[in-house]
């Protein structure tokens, strides 16, 4: 509303629109990138080369994971070179998957810092790996570890480098070391278990996930992965507690904003897996409640896969709620060719009107 008011009735006499820029910055601090974006754009409509507004617009777009962040980030950096604007430029290049350019800018950033911290070297490692330069990535990880020998994330990146080079044993060693030095991190446990599963070592992967869920009990991703591993071993009753824990952790807090894609993805995946397991075990009413947390909330619409919708519809059919099931079955058959869904759709129609 403030951004619209500014466009309609710009207030004279306020140099550089400081009040609107301050509001935009506050919106970003409150995790409201759409509001921050609108306020920055309102300033740019009046002053297209305002470097602060360009930087705030770029930050907003980065938070929304939009590749269009690159243009305002580049302009802000050209107009007002500095470390923060260079970091924004790197982020914009990453979102645009311009990894070679991102690597070059991140290297310049590292070189310009008197005392780079481990996170700066880790970002350099990520850019280098994505740019196809594993040796540069490995060196950056070593530099991070030289500053902080217990840097679990640097060890995770070293494992990823080893995987990219076809060295699973070396990757397992790096992931295992990361689990030992930084057990509170979810990434090393997940990477290690994923690699063990890919090497057809399901028992080792399962044990890794059990240990990880104990070491990092607040990680919904670890509990979800543990539940999925148990389902893969046809143990739905054992998977159920882990999936319920994942669901409780994932749905803690307020409804996510549309830009919080990882949270939305986690919640959708967790609800789908838990709901299907509850249905499989005969807990239909519980399954319905689980599915409805994501099927009835618009923010999850983009991540609702046809299989999730079909599972919800089958749960409604199992509860005899044909009226409620029919619109969801129609959604599925309109999206994909799903012969069981066609049969269930016909079943629902006949149940509602046996004279057809």
GROMACS .gro file of C-alpha atoms in nm:
model
  356
    1UNK     CA    1   0.000   0.000   0.000
    2UNK     CA    2   0.285   0.239   0.082
    3UNK     CA    3   0.449   0.171  -0.256
    4UNK     CA    4   0.121   0.245  -0.439
    5UNK     CA    5   0.074   0.565  -0.240
    6UNK     CA    6   0.424   0.675  -0.338
    7UNK     CA    7   0.351   0.622  -0.706
    8UNK     CA    8   0.020   0.809  -0.684
    9UNK     CA    9   0.132   1.096  -0.462
   10UNK     CA   10   0.511   1.129  -0.441
   11UNK     CA   11   0.615   1.347  -0.153
   12UNK     CA   12   0.848   1.633  -0.249
   13UNK     CA   13   1.137   1.758  -0.046
   14UNK     CA   14   1.261   1.424   0.084
   15UNK     CA   15   1.612   1.373  -0.060
   16UNK     CA   16   1.688   1.035  -0.217
   17UNK     CA   17   1.354   0.898  -0.095
   18UNK     CA   18   1.522   0.780   0.226
   19UNK     CA   19   1.191   0.697   0.394
   20UNK     CA   20   1.089   0.456   0.115
   21UNK     CA   21   1.430   0.295   0.107
   22UNK     CA   22   1.416   0.248   0.485
   23UNK     CA   23   1.073   0.085   0.452
   24UNK     CA   24   1.204  -0.144   0.179
   25UNK     CA   25   1.499  -0.246   0.396
   26UNK     CA   26   1.267  -0.309   0.690
   27UNK     CA   27   1.041  -0.526   0.474
   28UNK     CA   28   1.339  -0.744   0.382
   29UNK     CA   29   1.437  -0.778   0.748
   30UNK     CA   30   1.080  -0.895   0.816
   31UNK     CA   31   1.110  -1.154   0.536
   32UNK     CA   32   0.863  -0.970   0.314
   33UNK     CA   33   1.057  -0.952  -0.016
   34UNK     CA   34   0.750  -0.875  -0.226
   35UNK     CA   35   0.687  -0.561  -0.019
   36UNK     CA   36   1.056  -0.473  -0.033
   37UNK     CA   37   1.052  -0.519  -0.408
   38UNK     CA   38   0.745  -0.296  -0.454
   39UNK     CA   39   0.894  -0.017  -0.242
   40UNK     CA   40   1.227  -0.030  -0.425
   41UNK     CA   41   1.048  -0.024  -0.761
   42UNK     CA   42   0.846   0.277  -0.645
   43UNK     CA   43   1.169   0.468  -0.581
   44UNK     CA   44   1.318   0.354  -0.913
   45UNK     CA   45   1.009   0.477  -1.097
   46UNK     CA   46   1.109   0.826  -0.986
   47UNK     CA   47   1.486   0.782  -0.979
   48UNK     CA   48   1.595   0.494  -1.210
   49UNK     CA   49   1.964   0.508  -1.123
   50UNK     CA   50   1.934   0.518  -0.744
   51UNK     CA   51   2.200   0.261  -0.640
   52UNK     CA   52   2.044   0.194  -0.299
   53UNK     CA   53   1.705   0.121  -0.457
   54UNK     CA   54   1.868  -0.102  -0.719
   55UNK     CA   55   2.048  -0.295  -0.445
   56UNK     CA   56   1.726  -0.336  -0.245
   57UNK     CA   57   1.543  -0.455  -0.557
   58UNK     CA   58   1.821  -0.706  -0.624
   59UNK     CA   59   1.809  -0.830  -0.264
   60UNK     CA   60   1.432  -0.874  -0.288
   61UNK     CA   61   1.463  -1.074  -0.608
   62UNK     CA   62   1.744  -1.287  -0.465
   63UNK     CA   63   1.523  -1.375  -0.167
   64UNK     CA   64   1.252  -1.475  -0.415
   65UNK     CA   65   1.504  -1.689  -0.609
   66UNK     CA   66   1.437  -1.490  -0.926
   67UNK     CA   67   1.714  -1.484  -1.191
   68UNK     CA   68   1.602  -1.132  -1.284
   69UNK     CA   69   1.798  -1.018  -0.976
   70UNK     CA   70   2.109  -1.010  -1.195
   71UNK     CA   71   2.026  -0.689  -1.383
   72UNK     CA   72   1.962  -0.460  -1.081
   73UNK     CA   73   2.253  -0.624  -0.895
   74UNK     CA   74   2.489  -0.551  -1.184
   75UNK     CA   75   2.364  -0.191  -1.212
   76UNK     CA   76   2.397  -0.133  -0.838
   77UNK     CA   77   2.753  -0.265  -0.843
   78UNK     CA   78   2.848  -0.053  -1.146
   79UNK     CA   79   2.702   0.262  -0.991
   80UNK     CA   80   2.833   0.198  -0.641
   81UNK     CA   81   3.113  -0.062  -0.624
   82UNK     CA   82   3.153  -0.220  -0.284
   83UNK     CA   83   3.160  -0.554  -0.104
   84UNK     CA   84   2.786  -0.579  -0.041
   85UNK     CA   85   2.695  -0.495  -0.398
   86UNK     CA   86   2.958  -0.738  -0.525
   87UNK     CA   87   2.802  -1.010  -0.309
   88UNK     CA   88   2.466  -0.925  -0.462
   89UNK     CA   89   2.620  -0.952  -0.807
   90UNK     CA   90   2.756  -1.298  -0.724
   91UNK     CA   91   2.411  -1.404  -0.598
   92UNK     CA   92   2.249  -1.275  -0.917
   93UNK     CA   93   2.499  -1.461  -1.134
   94UNK     CA   94   2.436  -1.781  -0.935
   95UNK     CA   95   2.060  -1.753  -0.982
   96UNK     CA   96   2.118  -1.704  -1.355
   97UNK     CA   97   2.353  -2.005  -1.348
   98UNK     CA   98   2.637  -1.796  -1.485
   99UNK     CA   99   2.880  -2.000  -1.280
  100UNK     CA  100   3.206  -1.903  -1.449
  101UNK     CA  101   3.127  -1.533  -1.405
  102UNK     CA  102   3.011  -1.596  -1.048
  103UNK     CA  103   3.339  -1.774  -0.975
  104UNK     CA  104   3.543  -1.484  -1.115
  105UNK     CA  105   3.350  -1.229  -0.906
  106UNK     CA  106   3.369  -1.442  -0.591
  107UNK     CA  107   3.744  -1.481  -0.640
  108UNK     CA  108   3.777  -1.101  -0.671
  109UNK     CA  109   3.574  -1.068  -0.354
  110UNK     CA  110   3.801  -1.310  -0.168
  111UNK     CA  111   4.112  -1.128  -0.293
  112UNK     CA  112   3.977  -0.791  -0.179
  113UNK     CA  113   3.912  -0.906   0.178
  114UNK     CA  114   4.188  -0.874   0.432
  115UNK     CA  115   4.063  -1.166   0.641
  116UNK     CA  116   3.810  -1.379   0.449
  117UNK     CA  117   3.598  -1.601   0.672
  118UNK     CA  118   3.525  -1.971   0.608
  119UNK     CA  119   3.183  -1.895   0.456
  120UNK     CA  120   3.349  -1.681   0.188
  121UNK     CA  121   3.574  -1.971   0.089
  122UNK     CA  122   3.279  -2.212   0.098
  123UNK     CA  123   3.087  -1.994  -0.146
  124UNK     CA  124   3.396  -1.985  -0.366
  125UNK     CA  125   3.404  -2.366  -0.354
  126UNK     CA  126   3.037  -2.389  -0.459
  127UNK     CA  127   3.092  -2.153  -0.754
  128UNK     CA  128   3.404  -2.342  -0.861
  129UNK     CA  129   3.235  -2.682  -0.845
  130UNK     CA  130   2.937  -2.559  -1.046
  131UNK     CA  131   3.176  -2.397  -1.296
  132UNK     CA  132   3.348  -2.733  -1.351
  133UNK     CA  133   3.667  -2.648  -1.162
  134UNK     CA  134   3.691  -2.912  -0.885
  135UNK     CA  135   4.056  -2.836  -0.807
  136UNK     CA  136   3.974  -2.472  -0.732
  137UNK     CA  137   3.678  -2.588  -0.524
  138UNK     CA  138   3.898  -2.830  -0.328
  139UNK     CA  139   4.156  -2.559  -0.257
  140UNK     CA  140   3.882  -2.324  -0.134
  141UNK     CA  141   3.753  -2.594   0.105
  142UNK     CA  142   4.103  -2.648   0.239
  143UNK     CA  143   4.133  -2.274   0.301
  144UNK     CA  144   3.804  -2.278   0.492
  145UNK     CA  145   3.923  -2.572   0.702
  146UNK     CA  146   4.255  -2.399   0.770
  147UNK     CA  147   4.057  -2.120   0.935
  148UNK     CA  148   3.808  -2.350   1.107
  149UNK     CA  149   3.918  -2.716   1.125
  150UNK     CA  150   3.571  -2.827   1.238
  151UNK     CA  151   3.389  -2.666   0.947
  152UNK     CA  152   3.138  -2.938   0.868
  153UNK     CA  153   2.996  -2.759   0.563
  154UNK     CA  154   3.342  -2.734   0.406
  155UNK     CA  155   3.380  -3.109   0.453
  156UNK     CA  156   3.038  -3.161   0.293
  157UNK     CA  157   3.155  -2.963  -0.010
  158UNK     CA  158   3.471  -3.176  -0.024
  159UNK     CA  159   3.248  -3.481  -0.032
  160UNK     CA  160   3.046  -3.330  -0.316
  161UNK     CA  161   3.367  -3.261  -0.507
  162UNK     CA  162   3.473  -3.624  -0.462
  163UNK     CA  163   3.133  -3.746  -0.586
  164UNK     CA  164   3.164  -3.524  -0.894
  165UNK     CA  165   3.502  -3.685  -0.966
  166UNK     CA  166   3.370  -4.039  -0.924
  167UNK     CA  167   3.548  -4.103  -0.592
  168UNK     CA  168   3.277  -4.240  -0.360
  169UNK     CA  169   3.520  -4.374  -0.098
  170UNK     CA  170   3.679  -4.031  -0.061
  171UNK     CA  171   3.334  -3.873  -0.043
  172UNK     CA  172   3.225  -4.113   0.231
  173UNK     CA  173   3.538  -4.024   0.427
  174UNK     CA  174   3.460  -3.651   0.402
  175UNK     CA  175   3.093  -3.694   0.492
  176UNK     CA  176   3.177  -3.922   0.784
  177UNK     CA  177   3.429  -3.672   0.917
  178UNK     CA  178   3.169  -3.396   0.887
  179UNK     CA  179   2.918  -3.606   1.082
  180UNK     CA  180   3.177  -3.659   1.355
  181UNK     CA  181   3.294  -3.297   1.379
  182UNK     CA  182   2.959  -3.124   1.328
  183UNK     CA  183   2.688  -3.377   1.418
  184UNK     CA  184   2.427  -3.101   1.460
  185UNK     CA  185   2.429  -3.033   1.084
  186UNK     CA  186   2.176  -3.223   0.873
  187UNK     CA  187   2.364  -3.198   0.543
  188UNK     CA  188   2.647  -3.449   0.610
  189UNK     CA  189   2.405  -3.714   0.738
  190UNK     CA  190   2.176  -3.669   0.439
  191UNK     CA  191   2.463  -3.671   0.188
  192UNK     CA  192   2.625  -3.976   0.348
  193UNK     CA  193   2.299  -4.173   0.358
  194UNK     CA  194   2.215  -4.073   0.001
  195UNK     CA  195   2.553  -4.189  -0.123
  196UNK     CA  196   2.528  -4.518   0.069
  197UNK     CA  197   2.185  -4.579  -0.081
  198UNK     CA  198   2.317  -4.508  -0.432
  199UNK     CA  199   2.594  -4.763  -0.367
  200UNK     CA  200   2.323  -5.020  -0.281
  201UNK     CA  201   2.401  -5.016   0.091
  202UNK     CA  202   2.048  -4.963   0.230
  203UNK     CA  203   2.125  -5.096   0.578
  204UNK     CA  204   2.419  -4.859   0.619
  205UNK     CA  205   2.207  -4.570   0.488
  206UNK     CA  206   1.931  -4.655   0.734
  207UNK     CA  207   2.173  -4.664   1.026
  208UNK     CA  208   2.321  -4.331   0.915
  209UNK     CA  209   1.976  -4.173   0.914
  210UNK     CA  210   1.895  -4.319   1.255
  211UNK     CA  211   2.214  -4.173   1.398
  212UNK     CA  212   2.157  -3.842   1.221
  213UNK     CA  213   1.800  -3.803   1.346
  214UNK     CA  214   1.932  -3.851   1.701
  215UNK     CA  215   2.227  -3.614   1.653
  216UNK     CA  216   2.015  -3.344   1.484
  217UNK     CA  217   1.668  -3.408   1.631
  218UNK     CA  218   1.524  -3.077   1.505
  219UNK     CA  219   1.587  -3.162   1.138
  220UNK     CA  220   1.261  -3.242   0.961
  221UNK     CA  221   1.455  -3.346   0.650
  222UNK     CA  222   1.641  -3.617   0.845
  223UNK     CA  223   1.325  -3.760   1.000
  224UNK     CA  224   1.157  -3.755   0.659
  225UNK     CA  225   1.453  -3.934   0.499
  226UNK     CA  226   1.450  -4.192   0.781
  227UNK     CA  227   1.080  -4.257   0.726
  228UNK     CA  228   1.128  -4.290   0.351
  229UNK     CA  229   1.417  -4.534   0.404
  230UNK     CA  230   1.197  -4.750   0.628
  231UNK     CA  231   0.917  -4.739   0.370
  232UNK     CA  232   1.167  -4.859   0.108
  233UNK     CA  233   1.223  -5.161   0.331
  234UNK     CA  234   0.846  -5.224   0.351
  235UNK     CA  235   0.823  -5.120   0.716
  236UNK     CA  236   0.540  -4.861   0.720
  237UNK     CA  237   0.457  -4.912   1.088
  238UNK     CA  238   0.819  -4.836   1.181
  239UNK     CA  239   0.826  -4.541   0.940
  240UNK     CA  240   0.515  -4.379   1.087
  241UNK     CA  241   0.675  -4.227   1.404
  242UNK     CA  242   0.962  -4.076   1.205
  243UNK     CA  243   0.721  -3.931   0.950
  244UNK     CA  244   0.499  -3.785   1.222
  245UNK     CA  245   0.803  -3.623   1.380
  246UNK     CA  246   0.906  -3.483   1.042
  247UNK     CA  247   0.555  -3.346   0.992
  248UNK     CA  248   0.545  -3.182   1.336
  249UNK     CA  249   0.885  -3.020   1.281
  250UNK     CA  250   0.808  -2.910   0.925
  251UNK     CA  251   0.480  -2.745   1.017
  252UNK     CA  252   0.610  -2.558   1.319
  253UNK     CA  253   0.560  -2.183   1.277
  254UNK     CA  254   0.350  -1.965   1.053
  255UNK     CA  255   0.240  -2.041   0.699
  256UNK     CA  256   0.532  -1.985   0.461
  257UNK     CA  257   0.551  -1.696   0.220
  258UNK     CA  258   0.548  -1.791  -0.151
  259UNK     CA  259   0.922  -1.717  -0.184
  260UNK     CA  260   1.014  -1.970   0.085
  261UNK     CA  261   1.040  -2.254  -0.164
  262UNK     CA  262   1.245  -2.492   0.051
  263UNK     CA  263   0.991  -2.473   0.335
  264UNK     CA  264   0.703  -2.527   0.093
  265UNK     CA  265   0.882  -2.821  -0.068
  266UNK     CA  266   0.959  -2.978   0.272
  267UNK     CA  267   0.603  -2.942   0.396
  268UNK     CA  268   0.451  -3.079   0.076
  269UNK     CA  269   0.686  -3.380   0.065
  270UNK     CA  270   0.634  -3.455   0.434
  271UNK     CA  271   0.254  -3.431   0.415
  272UNK     CA  272   0.245  -3.649   0.103
  273UNK     CA  273   0.462  -3.924   0.253
  274UNK     CA  274   0.290  -3.922   0.594
  275UNK     CA  275  -0.059  -3.912   0.443
  276UNK     CA  276   0.011  -4.202   0.208
  277UNK     CA  277   0.155  -4.405   0.497
  278UNK     CA  278  -0.144  -4.333   0.718
  279UNK     CA  279  -0.377  -4.435   0.434
  280UNK     CA  280  -0.177  -4.753   0.378
  281UNK     CA  281  -0.207  -4.843   0.747
  282UNK     CA  282  -0.583  -4.776   0.749
  283UNK     CA  283  -0.578  -4.444   0.937
  284UNK     CA  284  -0.800  -4.271   0.681
  285UNK     CA  285  -0.925  -3.981   0.891
  286UNK     CA  286  -0.570  -3.898   1.001
  287UNK     CA  287  -0.456  -3.925   0.638
  288UNK     CA  288  -0.728  -3.685   0.532
  289UNK     CA  289  -0.623  -3.426   0.789
  290UNK     CA  290  -0.260  -3.461   0.682
  291UNK     CA  291  -0.335  -3.420   0.312
  292UNK     CA  292  -0.558  -3.119   0.375
  293UNK     CA  293  -0.273  -2.921   0.532
  294UNK     CA  294  -0.127  -2.883   0.182
  295UNK     CA  295  -0.418  -2.961  -0.051
  296UNK     CA  296  -0.643  -2.687   0.083
  297UNK     CA  297  -0.381  -2.412   0.128
  298UNK     CA  298  -0.312  -2.205  -0.187
  299UNK     CA  299   0.055  -2.145  -0.101
  300UNK     CA  300   0.134  -2.512  -0.172
  301UNK     CA  301  -0.047  -2.526  -0.508
  302UNK     CA  302   0.266  -2.517  -0.725
  303UNK     CA  303   0.415  -2.817  -0.543
  304UNK     CA  304   0.107  -3.041  -0.542
  305UNK     CA  305   0.207  -3.331  -0.764
  306UNK     CA  306  -0.067  -3.540  -0.931
  307UNK     CA  307   0.025  -3.835  -0.706
  308UNK     CA  308  -0.037  -3.625  -0.395
  309UNK     CA  309  -0.376  -3.511  -0.527
  310UNK     CA  310  -0.466  -3.869  -0.621
  311UNK     CA  311  -0.370  -3.998  -0.275
  312UNK     CA  312  -0.593  -3.734  -0.117
  313UNK     CA  313  -0.880  -3.822  -0.352
  314UNK     CA  314  -0.844  -4.195  -0.273
  315UNK     CA  315  -0.854  -4.115   0.097
  316UNK     CA  316  -1.179  -3.922   0.048
  317UNK     CA  317  -1.320  -4.216  -0.151
  318UNK     CA  318  -1.220  -4.452   0.130
  319UNK     CA  319  -1.417  -4.233   0.371
  320UNK     CA  320  -1.719  -4.243   0.138
  321UNK     CA  321  -1.697  -3.871   0.062
  322UNK     CA  322  -1.761  -3.896  -0.311
  323UNK     CA  323  -1.874  -3.535  -0.355
  324UNK     CA  324  -1.546  -3.408  -0.211
  325UNK     CA  325  -1.335  -3.660  -0.401
  326UNK     CA  326  -1.478  -3.595  -0.746
  327UNK     CA  327  -1.330  -3.245  -0.807
  328UNK     CA  328  -0.984  -3.370  -0.711
  329UNK     CA  329  -1.014  -3.669  -0.944
  330UNK     CA  330  -1.116  -3.433  -1.222
  331UNK     CA  331  -0.804  -3.226  -1.154
  332UNK     CA  332  -0.584  -3.536  -1.194
  333UNK     CA  333  -0.744  -3.664  -1.514
  334UNK     CA  334  -0.718  -3.314  -1.662
  335UNK     CA  335  -0.342  -3.304  -1.591
  336UNK     CA  336  -0.213  -3.654  -1.669
  337UNK     CA  337  -0.322  -3.986  -1.816
  338UNK     CA  338  -0.402  -4.189  -1.506
  339UNK     CA  339  -0.620  -4.493  -1.575
  340UNK     CA  340  -0.686  -4.580  -1.207
  341UNK     CA  341  -0.797  -4.219  -1.155
  342UNK     CA  342  -1.042  -4.252  -1.447
  343UNK     CA  343  -1.188  -4.564  -1.284
  344UNK     CA  344  -1.213  -4.394  -0.947
  345UNK     CA  345  -1.374  -4.091  -1.111
  346UNK     CA  346  -1.636  -4.320  -1.270
  347UNK     CA  347  -1.686  -4.492  -0.933
  348UNK     CA  348  -1.749  -4.159  -0.763
  349UNK     CA  349  -1.994  -4.049  -1.034
  350UNK     CA  350  -2.189  -4.378  -1.011
  351UNK     CA  351  -2.196  -4.360  -0.631
  352UNK     CA  352  -2.351  -4.015  -0.653
  353UNK     CA  353  -2.603  -4.116  -0.921
  354UNK     CA  354  -2.658  -4.494  -0.940
  355UNK     CA  355  -2.914  -4.449  -1.221
  356UNK     CA  356  -2.646  -4.345  -1.474
   0.00000   0.00000   0.00000
